[in-house]
CSV table of C-alpha atoms in Angstrom, one decimal:
chain,number,residue,atom,x,y,z
A,260,MET,CA,-7.5,31.6,-144.3
A,261,ASN,CA,-6.7,34.8,-145.4
A,262,PRO,CA,-4.0,36.4,-142.6
A,263,SER,CA,-6.1,39.3,-140.2
A,264,PRO,CA,-4.4,43.2,-141.8
A,265,LEU,CA,-1.8,44.6,-140.6
A,266,PRO,CA,-2.7,47.1,-138.8
A,267,MET,CA,-0.5,49.8,-140.1
A,268,GLU,CA,-1.3,53.1,-137.1
A,269,TRP,CA,-0.4,52.6,-133.9
A,270,ARG,CA,-1.9,55.6,-131.2
A,271,GLY,CA,0.3,57.0,-128.4
A,272,TYR,CA,2.6,59.8,-126.3
A,273,TYR,CA,5.5,61.5,-127.5
A,274,LEU,CA,8.3,63.5,-125.5
A,275,ASP,CA,10.6,65.7,-126.7
A,276,GLY,CA,13.5,64.8,-124.2
A,277,GLN,CA,13.7,68.7,-122.8
A,278,THR,CA,10.6,69.2,-121.0
A,279,ALA,CA,7.8,67.2,-119.5
A,280,HIS,CA,4.9,67.9,-121.4
A,281,ARG,CA,3.7,64.9,-123.7
A,282,GLN,CA,2.0,64.8,-126.7
A,283,THR,CA,-0.2,62.4,-128.2
A,284,ALA,CA,0.8,61.2,-131.3
A,285,ILE,CA,0.3,59.0,-134.4
A,286,ILE,CA,3.3,56.0,-135.1
A,287,LEU,CA,3.2,55.1,-138.9
A,288,LEU,CA,5.1,51.7,-139.6
A,289,THR,CA,7.3,50.9,-142.3
A,290,GLY,CA,9.8,48.9,-143.9
A,291,SER,CA,12.6,50.6,-142.8
A,292,GLY,CA,11.2,53.1,-139.7
A,293,LEU,CA,8.6,54.7,-137.5
A,294,LYS,CA,7.1,57.7,-139.1
A,295,VAL,CA,6.1,59.5,-136.1
A,296,THR,CA,3.0,62.8,-136.2
A,297,THR,CA,2.5,64.4,-133.5
A,298,GLU,CA,-0.5,66.8,-132.3
A,299,ARG,CA,1.6,69.5,-133.3
A,300,GLU,CA,1.2,67.7,-136.3
A,301,LYS,CA,5.6,67.4,-136.6
A,302,THR,CA,6.7,64.6,-138.5
A,303,PHE,CA,9.4,63.2,-137.9
A,304,PHE,CA,11.2,59.6,-139.9
A,305,TRP,CA,13.7,56.8,-136.7
A,306,PRO,CA,14.7,54.3,-138.6
A,307,TYR,CA,14.4,51.1,-136.8
A,308,ARG,CA,18.6,50.1,-136.1
A,309,GLU,CA,18.6,53.9,-134.5
A,310,ILE,CA,15.9,52.8,-132.3
A,311,ARG,CA,16.4,51.6,-128.4
A,312,GLN,CA,13.4,49.6,-127.0
A,313,THR,CA,13.8,50.0,-122.7
A,314,GLN,CA,10.1,48.6,-121.7
A,315,GLY,CA,7.3,46.4,-122.3
A,316,PHE,CA,9.1,43.1,-122.1
A,317,TYR,CA,6.2,41.8,-119.9
A,318,PRO,CA,2.7,41.3,-120.0
A,319,GLY,CA,0.7,44.5,-119.4
A,320,GLU,CA,4.0,46.7,-119.0
A,321,GLN,CA,4.2,50.2,-120.6
A,322,ILE,CA,6.3,50.5,-124.4
A,323,ARG,CA,8.7,52.6,-124.3
A,324,LEU,CA,10.4,53.1,-127.3
A,325,GLU,CA,14.5,55.8,-127.3
A,326,TRP,CA,15.5,58.4,-130.1
A,327,GLY,CA,19.4,60.0,-130.2
A,328,GLY,CA,20.8,61.1,-127.6
A,329,PRO,CA,22.0,61.7,-124.2
A,330,ASP,CA,18.6,63.7,-123.5
A,331,PRO,CA,17.0,61.0,-126.2
A,332,GLN,CA,13.1,61.4,-127.9
A,333,ILE,CA,10.2,59.1,-126.3
A,334,LEU,CA,7.4,57.2,-127.4
A,335,LEU,CA,5.3,55.3,-125.4
A,336,ILE,CA,2.7,53.0,-126.5
A,337,SER,CA,0.4,51.3,-124.9
A,338,GLU,CA,-0.8,49.3,-127.2
A,339,GLU,CA,-0.1,45.5,-126.9
A,340,GLY,CA,-0.5,44.4,-130.8
A,341,PHE,CA,2.5,46.9,-132.1
A,342,LEU,CA,5.7,44.7,-131.6
A,343,ASN,CA,3.7,41.8,-133.5
A,344,ALA,CA,3.0,44.4,-135.9
A,345,LEU,CA,6.7,45.4,-135.7
A,346,HIS,CA,7.7,41.8,-136.1
A,347,ARG,CA,5.3,40.9,-139.2
A,348,LEU,CA,6.3,43.9,-140.9
A,349,ALA,CA,10.0,44.2,-140.6
A,350,PRO,CA,11.3,40.8,-139.0
A,351,ASP,CA,14.6,41.7,-140.2
A,352,GLN,CA,14.3,45.2,-139.0
A,353,ALA,CA,12.8,44.1,-135.7
A,354,ALA,CA,15.2,41.6,-134.5
A,355,HIS,CA,16.9,44.4,-131.3
A,356,PHE,CA,13.0,44.3,-130.0
A,357,ASN,CA,11.4,42.1,-128.0
A,358,ASP,CA,9.0,39.6,-129.5
A,359,PRO,CA,5.0,39.0,-127.6
A,360,THR,CA,5.5,35.2,-129.6
A,361,ARG,CA,8.8,34.6,-128.0
A,362,ARG,CA,7.2,35.1,-124.5
A,363,LYS,CA,5.0,32.6,-124.8
A,364,ARG,CA,7.7,30.8,-125.2
A,365,ARG,CA,10.2,31.3,-123.0
A,366,LEU,CA,7.5,31.3,-120.0
A,367,LYS,CA,7.2,27.4,-120.3
A,368,LEU,CA,12.1,27.3,-121.0
A,369,ALA,CA,11.0,28.8,-117.7
A,370,PHE,CA,8.3,27.4,-116.0
A,371,LEU,CA,10.3,23.6,-117.2
A,372,ALA,CA,13.3,24.7,-116.1
A,373,ALA,CA,11.6,25.7,-112.2
A,374,LEU,CA,9.9,22.0,-111.9
A,375,PHE,CA,13.4,20.5,-113.8
A,376,THR,CA,15.4,22.7,-110.5
A,377,VAL,CA,12.9,20.9,-108.2
A,378,VAL,CA,12.3,17.3,-109.8
A,379,PHE,CA,15.7,17.1,-109.4
A,380,SER,CA,16.4,18.6,-105.7
A,381,LEU,CA,14.0,16.9,-104.1
A,382,THR,CA,15.7,13.8,-105.9
A,383,PHE,CA,18.8,14.4,-105.2
A,384,TYR,CA,17.5,15.4,-101.6
A,385,PHE,CA,15.8,12.1,-100.9
A,386,TRP,CA,18.0,9.9,-102.7
A,387,GLY,CA,21.0,11.2,-103.6
A,388,ILE,CA,22.4,12.9,-100.9
A,389,PRO,CA,21.4,9.1,-98.3
A,390,ALA,CA,22.7,7.5,-101.6
A,391,LEU,CA,25.6,9.6,-100.9
A,392,ALA,CA,26.3,9.3,-97.3
A,393,SER,CA,25.7,6.1,-97.3
A,394,MET,CA,28.2,5.0,-100.2
A,395,LEU,CA,30.8,7.8,-97.8
A,396,THR,CA,30.4,7.2,-94.0
A,397,PRO,CA,32.1,3.8,-94.0
A,398,HIS,CA,35.5,6.6,-95.2
A,399,VAL,CA,35.1,8.9,-92.5
A,400,PRO,CA,37.5,8.7,-89.5
A,401,PHE,CA,36.7,7.2,-86.5
A,402,SER,CA,38.8,10.6,-85.6
A,403,TRP,CA,36.8,12.7,-87.3
A,404,GLU,CA,33.8,11.0,-85.5
A,405,GLU,CA,34.9,11.5,-82.0
A,406,ARG,CA,36.0,15.8,-82.9
A,407,MET,CA,32.3,15.5,-83.8
A,408,GLY,CA,30.7,14.1,-81.3
A,409,GLU,CA,33.1,15.6,-78.7
A,410,ALA,CA,31.4,18.7,-80.3
A,411,ILE,CA,28.0,17.3,-79.5
A,412,VAL,CA,27.6,16.4,-76.8
A,413,ASP,CA,29.5,19.5,-75.3
A,414,GLN,CA,26.1,21.8,-76.7
A,415,TRP,CA,23.8,19.1,-75.9
A,416,VAL,CA,25.1,18.4,-72.9
A,417,PRO,CA,26.2,21.1,-70.6
A,418,PRO,CA,28.8,19.2,-68.1
A,419,GLU,CA,25.9,20.6,-65.2
A,420,SER,CA,23.1,19.6,-66.7
A,421,ARG,CA,25.3,15.6,-66.4
A,422,CYS,CA,24.3,13.7,-63.0
A,423,ARG,CA,27.6,12.6,-61.3
A,424,GLY,CA,27.5,10.0,-59.2
A,425,GLU,CA,30.5,7.7,-59.7
A,426,SER,CA,30.1,4.7,-58.1
A,427,GLN,CA,26.6,4.7,-60.1
A,428,SER,CA,28.5,5.6,-63.0
A,429,ALA,CA,30.7,3.1,-62.1
A,430,LEU,CA,28.5,0.5,-62.1
A,431,ILE,CA,27.3,1.7,-66.4
A,432,GLU,CA,31.4,1.6,-66.9
A,433,ASP,CA,31.0,-2.3,-65.9
A,434,LEU,CA,27.7,-2.9,-68.3
A,435,VAL,CA,29.6,-1.1,-71.1
A,436,LYS,CA,32.5,-4.0,-70.5
A,437,LYS,CA,29.7,-6.8,-70.5
A,438,LEU,CA,29.0,-5.2,-73.8
A,439,THR,CA,31.8,-4.6,-76.2
A,440,GLY,CA,33.4,-7.4,-74.0
A,441,SER,CA,33.9,-9.2,-77.7
A,442,LEU,CA,34.4,-7.1,-79.7
A,443,PRO,CA,37.7,-8.1,-81.7
A,444,ASP,CA,39.2,-3.8,-82.2
A,445,ALA,CA,36.6,-1.7,-80.9
A,446,PRO,CA,36.8,1.3,-82.7
A,447,TYR,CA,36.0,3.7,-80.2
A,448,ARG,CA,36.7,5.1,-76.7
A,449,PHE,CA,32.8,4.5,-75.6
A,450,ARG,CA,31.1,5.7,-73.0
A,451,VAL,CA,27.3,6.9,-71.9
A,452,ILE,CA,26.0,10.1,-70.3
A,453,VAL,CA,23.4,10.4,-68.4
A,454,VAL,CA,21.3,13.6,-67.9
A,455,ASP,CA,19.6,15.2,-65.1
A,456,HIS,CA,16.0,15.7,-66.7
A,457,PRO,CA,13.2,14.5,-67.0
A,458,LEU,CA,12.6,14.1,-71.2
A,459,VAL,CA,12.3,10.0,-71.6
A,460,ASN,CA,14.8,9.9,-74.5
A,461,ALA,CA,18.2,8.2,-75.1
A,462,PHE,CA,19.5,8.8,-77.7
A,463,ALA,CA,23.4,7.4,-79.4
A,464,VAL,CA,26.5,11.0,-80.4
A,465,PRO,CA,29.0,10.0,-83.0
A,466,GLY,CA,32.5,8.8,-82.0
A,467,GLY,CA,30.8,6.1,-79.1
A,468,THR,CA,29.1,8.3,-76.8
A,469,THR,CA,25.1,7.5,-76.1
A,470,VAL,CA,23.7,9.3,-74.0
A,471,ILE,CA,20.4,8.8,-71.7
A,472,PHE,CA,17.9,10.8,-70.0
A,473,ARG,CA,16.8,10.3,-66.1
A,474,GLY,CA,13.2,9.8,-67.4
A,475,LEU,CA,14.3,6.5,-69.1
A,476,LEU,CA,16.7,5.5,-66.5
A,477,GLU,CA,13.2,6.2,-64.0
A,478,ARG,CA,11.1,3.8,-65.9
A,479,MET,CA,13.4,0.9,-66.2
A,480,GLN,CA,12.8,-1.9,-64.1
A,481,THR,CA,15.9,-4.2,-64.4
A,482,ALA,CA,19.7,-4.0,-65.5
A,483,GLU,CA,19.0,-5.8,-68.1
A,484,GLU,CA,16.5,-3.9,-70.6
A,485,LEU,CA,19.3,-0.9,-69.4
A,486,ALA,CA,21.8,-3.3,-70.5
A,487,ALA,CA,18.8,-3.9,-73.7
A,488,VAL,CA,19.2,-0.1,-74.8
A,489,LEU,CA,22.5,0.3,-74.2
A,490,ALA,CA,23.1,-2.5,-77.1
A,491,HIS,CA,21.0,-0.7,-79.1
A,492,GLU,CA,22.6,2.5,-78.5
A,493,LEU,CA,26.2,0.2,-78.8
A,494,GLN,CA,25.0,-0.5,-82.2
A,495,HIS,CA,23.8,3.0,-83.9
A,496,ASN,CA,26.5,3.8,-82.8
A,497,LEU,CA,28.6,1.1,-84.8
A,498,ARG,CA,26.6,0.8,-87.5
A,499,ARG,CA,27.5,4.6,-87.3
A,500,HIS,CA,23.6,5.0,-88.3
A,501,ALA,CA,24.1,8.3,-86.9
A,502,THR,CA,26.9,9.9,-88.5
A,503,ARG,CA,25.5,9.4,-91.9
A,504,SER,CA,22.3,11.0,-90.7
A,505,ILE,CA,24.0,13.2,-89.7
A,506,LEU,CA,26.6,13.8,-93.5
A,507,GLN,CA,23.0,13.0,-95.0
A,508,ASP,CA,20.6,16.5,-92.9
A,509,THR,CA,23.8,18.7,-93.9
A,510,SER,CA,25.5,20.1,-96.8
A,511,MET,CA,28.0,19.1,-99.5
A,512,GLY,CA,30.7,21.2,-96.7
A,513,LEU,CA,30.2,18.6,-94.2
A,514,LEU,CA,30.5,15.6,-97.0
A,515,LEU,CA,33.6,16.3,-97.2
A,516,SER,CA,34.9,18.3,-93.8
A,517,ALA,CA,34.4,14.2,-92.8
A,518,LEU,CA,36.2,12.9,-96.4
A,519,THR,CA,39.3,15.4,-95.4
A,520,GLY,CA,39.2,14.6,-92.5
A,521,ASP,CA,39.2,18.2,-91.5
A,522,SER,CA,37.5,18.7,-87.6
A,523,THR,CA,36.4,22.7,-87.8
A,524,GLY,CA,35.5,22.9,-90.9
A,525,GLY,CA,32.7,19.5,-90.1
A,526,ILE,CA,32.1,21.3,-86.5
A,527,ALA,CA,30.7,23.9,-88.2
A,528,PHE,CA,28.6,22.5,-90.9
A,529,GLY,CA,27.3,19.5,-88.4
A,530,LEU,CA,26.8,21.4,-85.2
A,531,GLN,CA,22.8,23.0,-86.9
A,532,SER,CA,22.5,19.0,-88.0
A,533,ALA,CA,23.5,18.3,-84.8
A,534,LYS,CA,20.8,20.1,-82.5
A,535,THR,CA,18.0,17.6,-84.0
A,536,LEU,CA,19.9,14.0,-82.8
A,537,GLY,CA,17.6,13.6,-80.4
A,538,LEU,CA,14.4,13.8,-82.3
A,539,MET,CA,15.9,11.6,-85.6
A,540,HIS,CA,14.0,9.5,-87.3
A,541,TYR,CA,16.6,5.8,-88.5
A,542,SER,CA,15.3,4.3,-91.0
A,543,ARG,CA,13.7,0.9,-90.8
A,544,GLN,CA,17.0,-0.7,-92.0
A,545,ASN,CA,18.9,1.2,-89.4
A,546,GLU,CA,16.5,-0.5,-86.2
A,547,GLU,CA,15.9,-3.3,-87.4
A,548,GLU,CA,20.0,-3.8,-87.7
A,549,ALA,CA,20.3,-1.8,-83.6
A,550,ASP,CA,18.5,-4.9,-82.1
A,551,ARG,CA,19.2,-7.4,-84.7
A,552,GLU,CA,23.1,-6.7,-83.4
A,553,GLY,CA,21.8,-5.4,-80.4
A,554,MET,CA,20.0,-8.9,-79.6
A,555,ARG,CA,23.4,-10.8,-79.8
A,556,MET,CA,25.5,-8.5,-78.2
A,557,LEU,CA,23.5,-8.8,-75.4
A,558,ILE,CA,23.5,-12.4,-75.9
A,559,ASP,CA,27.4,-13.0,-76.4
A,560,ALA,CA,28.4,-11.2,-73.9
A,561,GLY,CA,25.3,-13.6,-71.7
A,562,ILE,CA,22.8,-10.9,-70.7
A,563,ASP,CA,19.8,-12.1,-70.7
A,564,PRO,CA,17.6,-10.4,-73.7
A,565,LYS,CA,14.0,-10.2,-72.8
A,566,GLY,CA,15.2,-6.9,-71.6
A,567,MET,CA,15.0,-6.0,-74.4
A,568,ILE,CA,11.6,-7.0,-75.3
A,569,THR,CA,10.0,-5.7,-71.8
A,570,PHE,CA,11.8,-2.0,-72.4
A,571,PHE,CA,9.6,-2.2,-75.8
A,572,GLU,CA,6.9,-3.5,-74.2
A,573,MET,CA,6.7,-0.7,-71.4
A,574,ILE,CA,7.9,2.0,-73.9
A,575,LYS,CA,5.1,1.3,-76.1
A,576,LYS,CA,2.3,1.4,-73.6
A,577,GLU,CA,3.7,4.3,-72.0
A,578,GLY,CA,2.8,6.2,-75.2
A,579,MET,CA,0.0,5.6,-75.5
A,580,GLU,CA,-1.3,7.0,-72.7
A,581,MET,CA,2.0,9.5,-71.9
A,582,PRO,CA,2.0,10.6,-76.2
A,583,ALA,CA,3.5,14.1,-75.1
A,584,ALA,CA,7.0,13.1,-72.6
A,585,LEU,CA,7.9,9.9,-74.9
A,586,LYS,CA,10.9,11.0,-77.1
A,587,TYR,CA,12.3,7.6,-77.1
A,588,LEU,CA,9.2,6.4,-79.0
A,589,SER,CA,9.2,8.8,-82.3
A,590,SER,CA,12.9,8.1,-82.9
A,591,HIS,CA,12.6,4.1,-82.5
A,592,PRO,CA,8.9,3.5,-84.2
A,593,LEU,CA,7.2,0.4,-82.2
A,594,THR,CA,5.0,-1.6,-83.8
A,595,GLU,CA,3.8,-5.2,-82.9
A,596,GLU,CA,5.9,-7.0,-86.0
A,597,ARG,CA,8.7,-5.8,-84.1
A,598,ILE,CA,7.9,-6.4,-80.6
A,599,GLU,CA,7.2,-9.8,-82.4
A,600,ARG,CA,10.1,-9.5,-84.7
A,601,LEU,CA,12.3,-9.2,-80.8
A,602,LYS,CA,11.1,-12.5,-79.6
A,603,SER,CA,12.2,-14.2,-82.5
A,604,LEU,CA,15.2,-13.3,-81.5
A,605,ALA,CA,15.4,-14.3,-77.8
A,606,LYS,CA,13.9,-17.4,-78.8
A,607,GLU,CA,17.8,-17.9,-80.6
A,608,ALA,CA,19.5,-17.4,-77.1
A,609,GLN,CA,19.9,-20.5,-75.0
A,610,GLY,CA,21.5,-19.3,-71.8
A,611,PRO,CA,22.4,-19.3,-69.1
A,612,PHE,CA,22.5,-15.8,-68.2
A,613,VAL,CA,24.0,-13.8,-65.3
A,614,HIS,CA,21.6,-11.9,-63.3
A,615,LEU,CA,23.4,-8.7,-63.8
A,616,LEU,CA,22.8,-6.4,-61.1
A,617,PRO,CA,21.0,-7.2,-57.5
A,618,ASP,CA,18.1,-5.8,-56.2
A,619,ASP,CA,20.0,-2.8,-54.0
A,620,ARG,CA,22.4,-2.2,-56.6
A,621,TRP,CA,19.9,-1.6,-59.6
A,622,GLU,CA,18.2,0.7,-56.2
A,623,GLU,CA,21.8,2.9,-55.5
A,624,LEU,CA,22.2,3.3,-59.7
A,625,LEU,CA,18.8,4.1,-60.5
A,626,HIS,CA,19.3,7.2,-57.2
A,627,ILE,CA,22.8,8.1,-60.0
A,628,CYS,CA,21.3,12.4,-60.4
A,629,GLN,CA,20.6,12.3,-56.0
A,630,SER,CA,24.0,11.9,-55.7
A,631,GLN,CA,24.8,15.8,-56.9
A,632,ALA,CA,26.5,17.0,-53.6
A,633,GLY,CA,22.9,18.7,-53.2
A,634,GLN,CA,22.0,20.0,-56.7
A,635,PRO,CA,17.7,19.6,-57.9
A,636,SER,CA,17.5,18.4,-60.4
A,637,ILE,CA,16.8,19.3,-64.1
A,638,GLU,CA,12.4,19.5,-63.6
C-alpha cells in the first residue's frame, strides 16, 4: 500500500512583527525551509534552521513559528498535520520542531512513570514504612521515647484535665508496682494519668505512660479489671507498639530524629501524628501480643486474669448498645475469637490469686475525679 500523498501547501496567518495586523498566508513546505506568500502577494523564505517554534506542543494548541528578531515575524498555523508533514518531508532539518508522533510515546511514558510512582508510593507506605519502623524501633533510645511521651501528654492531657485524687492515685500506683514488680530491669518510670472526661478510652504513650479516661474507669466493676487494662496497655509500652505506630505514621524525619536521639526535631515531627494516638489501631499481631503478655503479667503478679475477660466482655456488650461512646472498642477491636483466646490463656493460671482491693477502697478509687477541690467534671 502506497503512503498517502504528502500535503505541501498549508494555510495560516502571517504577522510582520511591526503591526498587530495579521494577514492570511499560504505556506509551502520545501526541503530546506518554508516559502511564505501573504495575501498582499509578498513572498518570504524562512530556512528551517532559523525558525523557532514557540507554541503548538500540545494537542489542539495553535502552532506558532517565529523568524528573525528582536521583533520577529510570526506564522500561526492551526492545522495539526502541519508538523507531521514537516517531519516527513525534512526529518533532519525539522529535528528541533515538535514531533506529534512522539507525543503519544511521551504521554505513555508519563503515564507509566506516574503509575510506577503511585505503585511504589503505596507499596512503600503499606509495607516499606511499617517494615522500616519495625526494624528501627528496637534501636530508638528510651530517653527519646520518654521525652516524646512527655510532649504528647502535655499536648493531649493538660494538667487541668487530670484527676488529682491523691489517695486514689496511690492505689493505682500500687497496682502498677504490683504488675511490674517481676520485671528484671524496667526501662521506664511507669505512670498512669486519669483524665476527667466521660470518653470510654485508654491508650499507651511512648515512654511508659498510660492514659485512662474517667468514662472507661466508671464502667469497671473490680480492681482486677483495672489491673487487666493496665497490664494490656503496659505491654503495648514494653513492646514499644505505640512508638512503632508513631514512627510508622510519620515521616522519615521522625525516624532519623529517633535514631539520633534528637528529641527537639523528633517532637516537632511526632506531635502531629500523636494527635491520633487515642484512636490508634494496632495490628492484630500487636493486640495478640499485648493480650498474651498482659495475661502473663497478671498471673506473675498473682492477680486473677479473669478480670481481663470480664472487662472485654463488658466492653463488647456495651459497644453493641452504645457504639458512639466507645473509643476503646474502635482502637481495640473485639471478636468472639479474641475473647475465646483470652479464656484459653486464663486457663493456664493455677492461683491462688490475691484480692486486690476491698469494696470500700474500690469505691474510693472510682471517685478519683471527685477529689478535685470542688472542680466540676468535664462533660
